[in-house]
XYZ file of N, CA and C in Angstrom:
489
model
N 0.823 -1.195 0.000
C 0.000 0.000 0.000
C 0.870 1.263 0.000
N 2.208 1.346 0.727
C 2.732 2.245 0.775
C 4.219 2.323 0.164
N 4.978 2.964 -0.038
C 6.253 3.060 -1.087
C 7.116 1.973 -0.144
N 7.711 1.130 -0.463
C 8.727 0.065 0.497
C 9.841 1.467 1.388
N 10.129 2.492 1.229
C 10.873 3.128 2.182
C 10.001 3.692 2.841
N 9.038 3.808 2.944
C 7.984 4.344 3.808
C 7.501 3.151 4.691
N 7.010 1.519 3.925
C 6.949 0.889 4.829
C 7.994 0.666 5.204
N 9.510 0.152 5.079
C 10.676 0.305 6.218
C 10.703 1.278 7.451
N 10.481 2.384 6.723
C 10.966 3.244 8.337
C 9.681 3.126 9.356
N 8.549 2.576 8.428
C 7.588 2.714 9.663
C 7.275 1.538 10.275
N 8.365 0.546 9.849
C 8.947 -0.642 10.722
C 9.668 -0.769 12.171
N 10.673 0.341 11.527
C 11.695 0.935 12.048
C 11.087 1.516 13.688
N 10.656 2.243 13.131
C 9.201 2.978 14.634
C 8.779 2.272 15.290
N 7.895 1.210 14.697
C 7.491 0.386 15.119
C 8.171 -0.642 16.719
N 9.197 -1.027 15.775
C 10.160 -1.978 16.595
C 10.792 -1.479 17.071
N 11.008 -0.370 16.891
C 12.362 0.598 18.318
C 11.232 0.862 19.349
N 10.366 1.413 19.200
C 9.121 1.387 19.995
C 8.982 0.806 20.879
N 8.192 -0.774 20.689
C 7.891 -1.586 21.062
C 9.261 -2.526 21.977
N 10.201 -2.247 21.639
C 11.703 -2.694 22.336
C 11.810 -1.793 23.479
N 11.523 -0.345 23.453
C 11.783 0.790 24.281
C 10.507 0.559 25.370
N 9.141 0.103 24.921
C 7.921 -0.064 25.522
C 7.448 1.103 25.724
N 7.117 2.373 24.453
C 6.929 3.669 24.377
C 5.469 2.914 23.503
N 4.844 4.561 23.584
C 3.908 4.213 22.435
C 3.549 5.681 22.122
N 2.994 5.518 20.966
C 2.459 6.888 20.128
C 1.854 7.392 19.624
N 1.525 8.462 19.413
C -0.169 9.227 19.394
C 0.536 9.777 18.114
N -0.256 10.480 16.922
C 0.224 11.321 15.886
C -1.274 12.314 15.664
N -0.686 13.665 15.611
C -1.688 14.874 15.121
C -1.300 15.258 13.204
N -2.137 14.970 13.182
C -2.102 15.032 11.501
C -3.024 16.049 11.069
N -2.133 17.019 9.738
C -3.458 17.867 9.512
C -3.192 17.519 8.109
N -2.396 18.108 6.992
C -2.144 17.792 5.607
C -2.159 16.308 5.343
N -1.557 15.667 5.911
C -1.413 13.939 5.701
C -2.603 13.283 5.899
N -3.863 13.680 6.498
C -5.268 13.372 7.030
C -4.812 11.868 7.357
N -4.024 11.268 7.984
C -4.145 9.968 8.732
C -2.569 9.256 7.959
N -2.454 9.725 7.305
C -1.366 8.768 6.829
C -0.240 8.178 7.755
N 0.334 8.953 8.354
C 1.273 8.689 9.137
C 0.986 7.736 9.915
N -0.310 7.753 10.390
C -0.936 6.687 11.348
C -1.629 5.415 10.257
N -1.507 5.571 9.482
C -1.951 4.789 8.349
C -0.579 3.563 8.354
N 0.583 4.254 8.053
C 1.836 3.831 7.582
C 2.368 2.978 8.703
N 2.389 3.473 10.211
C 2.002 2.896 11.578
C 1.375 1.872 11.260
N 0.261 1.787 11.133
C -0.927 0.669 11.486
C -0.928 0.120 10.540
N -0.361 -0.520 9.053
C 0.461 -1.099 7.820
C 0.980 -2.238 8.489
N 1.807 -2.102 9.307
C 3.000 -3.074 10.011
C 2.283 -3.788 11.002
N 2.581 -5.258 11.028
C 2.000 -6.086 12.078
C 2.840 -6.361 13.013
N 2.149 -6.104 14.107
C 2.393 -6.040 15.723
C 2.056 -4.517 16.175
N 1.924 -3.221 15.580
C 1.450 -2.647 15.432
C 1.187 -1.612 16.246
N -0.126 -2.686 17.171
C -0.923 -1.853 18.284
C -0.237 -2.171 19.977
N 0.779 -2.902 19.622
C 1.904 -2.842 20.782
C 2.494 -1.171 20.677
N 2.012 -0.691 19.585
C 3.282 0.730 19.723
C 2.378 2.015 19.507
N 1.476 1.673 18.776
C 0.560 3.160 18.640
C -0.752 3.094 19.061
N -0.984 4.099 20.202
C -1.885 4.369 20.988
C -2.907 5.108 20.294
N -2.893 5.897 19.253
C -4.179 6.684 18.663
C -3.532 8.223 17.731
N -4.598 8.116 16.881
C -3.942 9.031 15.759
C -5.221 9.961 15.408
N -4.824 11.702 15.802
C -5.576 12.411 15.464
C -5.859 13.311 14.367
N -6.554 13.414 13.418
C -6.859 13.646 12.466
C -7.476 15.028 12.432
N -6.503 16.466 12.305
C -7.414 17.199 12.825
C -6.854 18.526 11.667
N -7.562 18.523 10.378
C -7.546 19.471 9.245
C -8.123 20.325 9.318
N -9.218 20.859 9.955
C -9.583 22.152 10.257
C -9.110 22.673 11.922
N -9.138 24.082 11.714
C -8.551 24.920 13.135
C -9.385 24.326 14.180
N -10.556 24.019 14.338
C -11.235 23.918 14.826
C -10.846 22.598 15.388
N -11.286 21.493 14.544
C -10.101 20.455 15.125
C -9.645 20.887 16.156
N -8.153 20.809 15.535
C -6.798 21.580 16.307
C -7.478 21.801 17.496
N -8.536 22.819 17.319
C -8.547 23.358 19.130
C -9.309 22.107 20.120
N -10.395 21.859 19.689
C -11.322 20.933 20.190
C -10.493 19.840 20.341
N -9.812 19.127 19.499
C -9.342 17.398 19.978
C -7.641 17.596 20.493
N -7.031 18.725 20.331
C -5.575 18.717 20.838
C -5.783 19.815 21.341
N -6.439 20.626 22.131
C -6.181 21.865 22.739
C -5.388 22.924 21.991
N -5.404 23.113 21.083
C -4.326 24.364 19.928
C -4.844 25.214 20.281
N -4.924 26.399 21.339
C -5.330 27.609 21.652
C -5.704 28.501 19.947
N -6.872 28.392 19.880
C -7.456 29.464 18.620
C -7.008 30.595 18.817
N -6.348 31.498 19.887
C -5.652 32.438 19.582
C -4.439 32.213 18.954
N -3.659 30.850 19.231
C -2.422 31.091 18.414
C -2.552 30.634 17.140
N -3.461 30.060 16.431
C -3.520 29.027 15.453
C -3.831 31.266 14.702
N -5.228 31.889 15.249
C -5.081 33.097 14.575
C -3.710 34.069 14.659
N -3.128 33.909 15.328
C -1.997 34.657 15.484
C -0.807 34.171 14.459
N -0.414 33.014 13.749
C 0.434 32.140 13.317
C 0.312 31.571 12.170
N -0.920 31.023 11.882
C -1.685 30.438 11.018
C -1.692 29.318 11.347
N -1.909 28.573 10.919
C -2.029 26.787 11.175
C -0.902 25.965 10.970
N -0.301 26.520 9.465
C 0.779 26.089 9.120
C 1.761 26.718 9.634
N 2.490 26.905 10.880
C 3.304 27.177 11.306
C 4.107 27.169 12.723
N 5.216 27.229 13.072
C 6.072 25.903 14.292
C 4.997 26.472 15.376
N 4.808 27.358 15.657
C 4.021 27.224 17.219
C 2.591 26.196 16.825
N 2.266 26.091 16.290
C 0.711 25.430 16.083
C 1.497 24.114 16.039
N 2.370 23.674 14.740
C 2.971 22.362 14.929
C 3.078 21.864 16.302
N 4.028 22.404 17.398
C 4.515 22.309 18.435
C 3.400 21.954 19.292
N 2.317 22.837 19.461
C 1.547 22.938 19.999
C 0.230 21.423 19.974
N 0.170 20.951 18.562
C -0.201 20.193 17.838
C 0.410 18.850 18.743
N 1.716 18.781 18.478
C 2.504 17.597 19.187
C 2.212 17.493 20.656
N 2.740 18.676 21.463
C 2.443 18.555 23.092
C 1.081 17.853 23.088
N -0.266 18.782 22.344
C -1.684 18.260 22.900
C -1.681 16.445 22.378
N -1.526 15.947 21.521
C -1.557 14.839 21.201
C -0.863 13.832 22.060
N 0.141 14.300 23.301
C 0.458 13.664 24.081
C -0.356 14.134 25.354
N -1.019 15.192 25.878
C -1.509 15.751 26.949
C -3.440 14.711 26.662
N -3.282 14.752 25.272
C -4.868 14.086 25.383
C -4.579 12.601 24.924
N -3.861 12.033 25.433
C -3.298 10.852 24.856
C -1.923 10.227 26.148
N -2.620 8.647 26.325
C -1.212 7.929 27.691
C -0.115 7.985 26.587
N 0.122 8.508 25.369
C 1.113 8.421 24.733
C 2.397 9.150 24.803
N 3.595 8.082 25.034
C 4.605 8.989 25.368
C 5.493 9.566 24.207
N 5.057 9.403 22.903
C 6.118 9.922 22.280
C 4.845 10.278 21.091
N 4.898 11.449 20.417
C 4.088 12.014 19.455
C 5.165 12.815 18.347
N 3.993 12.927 17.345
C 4.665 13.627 15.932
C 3.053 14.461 15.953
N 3.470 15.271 14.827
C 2.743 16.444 14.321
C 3.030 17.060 13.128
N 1.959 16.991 12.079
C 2.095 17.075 10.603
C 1.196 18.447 10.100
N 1.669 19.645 10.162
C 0.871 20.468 8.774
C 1.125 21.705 8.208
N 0.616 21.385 6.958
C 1.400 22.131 5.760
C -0.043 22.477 4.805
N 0.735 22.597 3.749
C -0.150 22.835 2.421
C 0.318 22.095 1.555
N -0.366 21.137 0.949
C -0.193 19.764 0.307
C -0.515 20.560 -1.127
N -1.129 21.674 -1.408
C -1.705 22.099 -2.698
C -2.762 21.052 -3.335
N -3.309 21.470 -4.715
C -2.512 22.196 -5.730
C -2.389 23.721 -5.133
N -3.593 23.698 -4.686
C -4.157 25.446 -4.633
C -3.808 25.717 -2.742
N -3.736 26.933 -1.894
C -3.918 27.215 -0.895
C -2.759 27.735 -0.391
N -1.659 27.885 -1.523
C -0.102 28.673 -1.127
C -0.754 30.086 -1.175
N 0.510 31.021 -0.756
C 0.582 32.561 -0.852
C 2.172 32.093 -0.753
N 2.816 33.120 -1.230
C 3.982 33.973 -0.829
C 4.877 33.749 0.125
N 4.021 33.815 1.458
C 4.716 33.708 2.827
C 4.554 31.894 3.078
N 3.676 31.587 2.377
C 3.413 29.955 2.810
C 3.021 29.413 1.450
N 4.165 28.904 0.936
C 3.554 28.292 -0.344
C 3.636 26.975 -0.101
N 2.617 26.180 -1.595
C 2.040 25.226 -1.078
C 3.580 24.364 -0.901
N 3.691 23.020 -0.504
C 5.061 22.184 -0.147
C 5.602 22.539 1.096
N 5.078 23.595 2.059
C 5.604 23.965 2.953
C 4.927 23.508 4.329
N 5.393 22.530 5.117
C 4.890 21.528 5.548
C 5.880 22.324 7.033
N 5.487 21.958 8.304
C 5.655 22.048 9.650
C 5.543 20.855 10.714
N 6.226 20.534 11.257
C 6.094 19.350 11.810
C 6.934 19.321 13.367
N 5.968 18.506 14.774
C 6.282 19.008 15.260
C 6.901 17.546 16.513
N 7.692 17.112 16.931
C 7.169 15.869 17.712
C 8.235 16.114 18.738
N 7.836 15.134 20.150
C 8.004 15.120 21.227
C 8.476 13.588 21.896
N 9.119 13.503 22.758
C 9.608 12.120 22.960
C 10.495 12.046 24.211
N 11.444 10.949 24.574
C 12.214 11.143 25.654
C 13.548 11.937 25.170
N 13.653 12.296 23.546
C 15.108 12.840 23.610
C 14.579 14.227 23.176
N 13.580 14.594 23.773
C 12.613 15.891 24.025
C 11.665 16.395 22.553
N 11.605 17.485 23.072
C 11.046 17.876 21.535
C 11.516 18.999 20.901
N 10.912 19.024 18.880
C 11.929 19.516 17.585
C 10.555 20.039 17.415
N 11.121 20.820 16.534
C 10.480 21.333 15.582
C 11.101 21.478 13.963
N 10.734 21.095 12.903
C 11.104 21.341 11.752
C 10.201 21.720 10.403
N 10.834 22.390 9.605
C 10.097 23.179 9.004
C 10.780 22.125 7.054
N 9.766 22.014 6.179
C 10.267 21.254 4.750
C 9.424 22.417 3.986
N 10.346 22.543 2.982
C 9.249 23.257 2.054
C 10.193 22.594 0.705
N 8.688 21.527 0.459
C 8.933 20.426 -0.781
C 8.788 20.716 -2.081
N 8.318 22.260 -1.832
C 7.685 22.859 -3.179
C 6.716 22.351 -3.655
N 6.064 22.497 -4.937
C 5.097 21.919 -5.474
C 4.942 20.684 -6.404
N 5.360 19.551 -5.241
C 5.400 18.297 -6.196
C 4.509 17.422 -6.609
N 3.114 18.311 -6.110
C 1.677 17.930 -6.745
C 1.386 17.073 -5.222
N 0.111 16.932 -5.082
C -0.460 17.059 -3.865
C -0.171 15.026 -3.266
N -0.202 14.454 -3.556
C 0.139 13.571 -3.254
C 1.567 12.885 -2.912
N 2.937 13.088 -3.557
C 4.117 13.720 -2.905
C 4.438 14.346 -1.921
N 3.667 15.636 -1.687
C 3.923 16.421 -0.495
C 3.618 15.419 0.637
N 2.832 15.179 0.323
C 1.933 14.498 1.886
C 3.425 13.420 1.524
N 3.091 12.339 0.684
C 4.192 10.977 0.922
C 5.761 11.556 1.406
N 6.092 13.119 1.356
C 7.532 13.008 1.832
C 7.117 13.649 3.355
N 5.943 14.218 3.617
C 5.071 14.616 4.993
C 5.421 13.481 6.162
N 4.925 12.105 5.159
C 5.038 11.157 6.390
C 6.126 10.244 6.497
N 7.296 10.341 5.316
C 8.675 10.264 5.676
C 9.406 11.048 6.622
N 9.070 12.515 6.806
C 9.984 13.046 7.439
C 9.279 12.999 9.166
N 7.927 12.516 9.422
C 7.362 12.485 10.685
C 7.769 11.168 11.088
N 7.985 9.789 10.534
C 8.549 8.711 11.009
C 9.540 8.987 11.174
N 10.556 9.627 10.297
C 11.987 10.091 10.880
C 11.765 10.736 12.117
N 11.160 11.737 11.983
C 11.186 12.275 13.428
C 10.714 11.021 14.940
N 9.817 10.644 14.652
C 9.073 9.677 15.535
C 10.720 8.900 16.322
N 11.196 8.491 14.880
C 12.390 7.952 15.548
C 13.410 8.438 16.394
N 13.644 9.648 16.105
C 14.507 10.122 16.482
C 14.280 10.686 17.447
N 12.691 11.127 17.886
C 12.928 11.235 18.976
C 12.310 9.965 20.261
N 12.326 8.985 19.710
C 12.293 8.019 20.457
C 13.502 7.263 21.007
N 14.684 7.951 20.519
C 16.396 7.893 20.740
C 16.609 6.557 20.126
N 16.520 6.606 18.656
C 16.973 5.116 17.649
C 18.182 5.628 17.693
């Protein structure tokens, strides 16, 4: 279902995980589930991921991860405080100890200037603390963005789960 380096690393998660006896929550806004998709692909699985939130409108954001609607208006959605913010709540509403956080603008349409589309935010948390990082993939058509979205959030997952 998913590109073989996408299912590897989300092997990878998986089993460092489940060795460490961590588990993990993911806030997704551009990727609408994938990441937790790519997670839940791999068998043994639900030894490692505790629940995956799916939350593409602001509203979301505020209601199922606590994203204070003042900062999501202050920042926009797509950007590191909301990411960040995104990650903490997904562990605060969740026994999950290690989280990621995905969102951007996948396009075609919904860039400007200051945020064009490919420009993705991501935010995750773990025992080797928490990152923030910023990709801007450009416009490699809307299905790309997202597939290198949830390469670079399993990377993260890992890394900060101290692989």
């Amino acid at each position: 279902m998913f590109p073989a380096d996408i299912e590897s690393l989300a092997r990878q998660v998986i089993e460092t995980a489940v060795a460490r006896g961590l588990t993990i929550a993911t806030a997704e806004s551009c990727t609408g589930g994938l990441v937790a998709g790519a997670l839940t692909a791999i068998a043994g699985s639900s030894a490692a991921v505790e629940r995956g939130f799916v939350t593409y409108s602001n509203a979301a954001k505020t209601e199922l991860l606590g994203v204070p609607a003042d900062l999501i208006e202050a920042h926009g959605a797509v950007s590191e405080p909301v990411a960040r913010a995104m990650a903490d709540g997904a562990l605060t509403r969740s026994p999950a100890e290690v989280s990621v956080s995905v969102t951007g603008i996948a396009g075609p349409g919904g860039g400007s200037a200051d945020k064009p589309v490919g420009l993705v935010h991501f935010g995750a948390v773990g025992p080797a603390g928490a990152i923030h990082v910023e990709h801007r993939f450009g416009d490699l058509g809307r299905d790309e963005v997202r597939l290198a979205g949830v390469r670079v959030a399993l990377d993260l997952l890992l890394d900060r789960i101290g692989a």
